[in-house]
mmCIF file of C-alpha atoms in Angstrom:
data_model
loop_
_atom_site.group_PDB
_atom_site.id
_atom_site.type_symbol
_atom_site.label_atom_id
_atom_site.label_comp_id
_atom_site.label_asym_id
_atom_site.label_seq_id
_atom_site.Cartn_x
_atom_site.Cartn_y
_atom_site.Cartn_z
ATOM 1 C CA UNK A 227 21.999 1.031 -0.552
ATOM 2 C CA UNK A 228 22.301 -0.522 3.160
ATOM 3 C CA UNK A 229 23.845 -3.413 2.036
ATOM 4 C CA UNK A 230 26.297 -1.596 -0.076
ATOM 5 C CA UNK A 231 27.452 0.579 2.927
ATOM 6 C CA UNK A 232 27.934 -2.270 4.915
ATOM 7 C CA UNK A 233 30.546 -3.491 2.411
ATOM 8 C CA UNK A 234 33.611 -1.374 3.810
ATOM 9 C CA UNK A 235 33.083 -1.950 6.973
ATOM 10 C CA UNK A 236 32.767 -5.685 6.800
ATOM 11 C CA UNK A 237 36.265 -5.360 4.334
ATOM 12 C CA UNK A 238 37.909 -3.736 7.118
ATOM 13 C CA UNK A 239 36.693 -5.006 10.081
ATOM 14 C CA UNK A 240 36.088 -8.641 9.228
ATOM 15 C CA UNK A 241 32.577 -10.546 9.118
ATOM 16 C CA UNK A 242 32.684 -11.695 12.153
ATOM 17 C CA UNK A 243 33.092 -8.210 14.237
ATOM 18 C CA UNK A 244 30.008 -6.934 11.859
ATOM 19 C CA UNK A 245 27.764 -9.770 12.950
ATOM 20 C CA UNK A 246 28.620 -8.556 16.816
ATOM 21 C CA UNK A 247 25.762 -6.379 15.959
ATOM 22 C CA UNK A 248 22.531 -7.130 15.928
ATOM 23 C CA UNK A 249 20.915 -10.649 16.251
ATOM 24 C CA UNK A 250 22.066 -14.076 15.828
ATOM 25 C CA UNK A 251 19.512 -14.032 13.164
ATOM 26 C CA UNK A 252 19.656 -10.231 11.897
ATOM 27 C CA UNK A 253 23.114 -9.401 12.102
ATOM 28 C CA UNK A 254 24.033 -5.742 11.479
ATOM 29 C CA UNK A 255 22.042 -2.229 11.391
ATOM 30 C CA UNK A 256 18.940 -0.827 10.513
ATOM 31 C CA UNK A 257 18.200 2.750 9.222
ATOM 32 C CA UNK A 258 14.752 4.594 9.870
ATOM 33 C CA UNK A 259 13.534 7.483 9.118
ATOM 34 C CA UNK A 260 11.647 9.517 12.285
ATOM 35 C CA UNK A 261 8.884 11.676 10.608
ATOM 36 C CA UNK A 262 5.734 12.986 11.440
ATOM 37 C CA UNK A 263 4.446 14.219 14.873
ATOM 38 C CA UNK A 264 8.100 13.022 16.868
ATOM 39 C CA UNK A 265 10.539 15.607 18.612
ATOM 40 C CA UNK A 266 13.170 14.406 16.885
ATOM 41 C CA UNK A 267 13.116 13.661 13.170
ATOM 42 C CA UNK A 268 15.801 12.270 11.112
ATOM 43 C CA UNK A 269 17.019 9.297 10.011
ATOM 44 C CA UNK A 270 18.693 6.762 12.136
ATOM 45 C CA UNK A 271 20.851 3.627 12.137
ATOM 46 C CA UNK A 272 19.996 1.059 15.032
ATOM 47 C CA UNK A 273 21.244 -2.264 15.920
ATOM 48 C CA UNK A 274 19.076 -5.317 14.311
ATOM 49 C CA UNK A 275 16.844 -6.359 17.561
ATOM 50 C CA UNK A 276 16.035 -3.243 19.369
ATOM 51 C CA UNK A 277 12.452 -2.626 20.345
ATOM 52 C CA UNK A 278 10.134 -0.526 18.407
ATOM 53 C CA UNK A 279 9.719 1.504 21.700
ATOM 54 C CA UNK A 280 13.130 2.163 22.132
ATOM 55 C CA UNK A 281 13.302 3.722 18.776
ATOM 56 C CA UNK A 282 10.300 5.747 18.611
ATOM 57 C CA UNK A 283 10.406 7.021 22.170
ATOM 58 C CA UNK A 284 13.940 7.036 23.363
ATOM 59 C CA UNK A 285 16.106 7.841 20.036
ATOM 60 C CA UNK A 286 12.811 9.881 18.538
ATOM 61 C CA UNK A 287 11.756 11.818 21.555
ATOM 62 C CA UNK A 288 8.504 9.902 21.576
ATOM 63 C CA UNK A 289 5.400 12.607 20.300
ATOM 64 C CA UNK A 290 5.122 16.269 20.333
ATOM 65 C CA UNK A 291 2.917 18.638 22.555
ATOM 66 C CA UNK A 292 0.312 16.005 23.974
ATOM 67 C CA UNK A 293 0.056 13.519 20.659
ATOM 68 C CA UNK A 294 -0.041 10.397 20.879
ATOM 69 C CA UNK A 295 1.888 7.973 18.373
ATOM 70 C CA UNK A 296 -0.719 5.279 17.504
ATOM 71 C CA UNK A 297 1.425 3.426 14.646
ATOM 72 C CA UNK A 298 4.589 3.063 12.813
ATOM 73 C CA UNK A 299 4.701 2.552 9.417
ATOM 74 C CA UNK A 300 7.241 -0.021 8.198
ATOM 75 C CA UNK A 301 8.746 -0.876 4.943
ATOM 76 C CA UNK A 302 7.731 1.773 2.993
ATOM 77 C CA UNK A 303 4.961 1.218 0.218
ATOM 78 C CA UNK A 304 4.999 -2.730 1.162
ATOM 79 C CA UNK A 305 5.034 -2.424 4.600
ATOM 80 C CA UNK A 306 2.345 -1.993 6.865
ATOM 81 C CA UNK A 307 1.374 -0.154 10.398
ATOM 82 C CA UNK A 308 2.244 -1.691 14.120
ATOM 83 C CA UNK A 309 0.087 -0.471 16.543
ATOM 84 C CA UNK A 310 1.134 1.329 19.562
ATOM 85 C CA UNK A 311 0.302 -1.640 21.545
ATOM 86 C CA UNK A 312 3.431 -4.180 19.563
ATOM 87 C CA UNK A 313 5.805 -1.377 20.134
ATOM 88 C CA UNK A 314 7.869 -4.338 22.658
ATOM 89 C CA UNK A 315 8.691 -6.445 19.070
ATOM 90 C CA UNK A 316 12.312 -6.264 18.436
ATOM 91 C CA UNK A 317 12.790 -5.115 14.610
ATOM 92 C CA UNK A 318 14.208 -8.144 13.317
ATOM 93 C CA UNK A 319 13.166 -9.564 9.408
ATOM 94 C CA UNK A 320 11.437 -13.005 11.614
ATOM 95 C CA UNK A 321 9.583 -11.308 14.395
ATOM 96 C CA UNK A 322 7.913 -8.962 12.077
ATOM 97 C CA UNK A 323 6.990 -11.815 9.839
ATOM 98 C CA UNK A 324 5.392 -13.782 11.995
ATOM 99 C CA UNK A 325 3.628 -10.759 13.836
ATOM 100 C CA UNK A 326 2.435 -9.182 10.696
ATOM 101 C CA UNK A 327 -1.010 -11.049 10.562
ATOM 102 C CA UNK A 328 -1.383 -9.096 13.761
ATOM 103 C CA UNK A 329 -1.200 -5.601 12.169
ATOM 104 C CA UNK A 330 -2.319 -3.678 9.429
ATOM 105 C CA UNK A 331 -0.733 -4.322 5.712
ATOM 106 C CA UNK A 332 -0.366 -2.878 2.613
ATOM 107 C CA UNK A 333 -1.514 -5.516 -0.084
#
């Protein structure tokens, strides 16, 4: 469904002004969805690139009352969890690849 909302954009705009976002690499946006114990839930589109940290605890408010976020989840059933402590890794398709023997995933 992401890549099919990109389409008008990309028809109106060109491919080259959509690729202005996000990396060299991983060109466009990103939608998450902020659940759990965060002050601010939803879901929300980011730039390809931006830090875990920025997402969780600037855009999401980081944790409610005096929790403390341990993980993310990523990727749904086939994802896996980041710890607290790789929150610095831009979200971009090769960084989490090459990370992901470094945190905890769903086989």
């Amino acid at each position: 469904m992401e890549t099919w909302a990109n389409i008008p954009i990309i028809m109106e705009y060109g491919a080259q002004e959509f690729a202005k976002v996000g990396t060299d690499q991983n060109t466009g946006t990103k939608i998450f969805s902020l659940v759990g114990r965060i002050r601010n839930t939803g879901l929300v589109e980011v730039p390809m690139g931006i830090p875990i940290e920025e997402i969780v605890h600037e855009i999401g408010g980081g944790p409610i009352h005096q929790s403390k976020i341990k993980a993310v989840q990523t990727g749904g059933p086939s994802g896996g969890c980041i710890p607290a402590e790789m929150f610095h890794l831009p979200v971009d398709y090769e960084n989490l690849t090459r990370q992901a023997p470094l945190w905890v995933r769903a086989e």
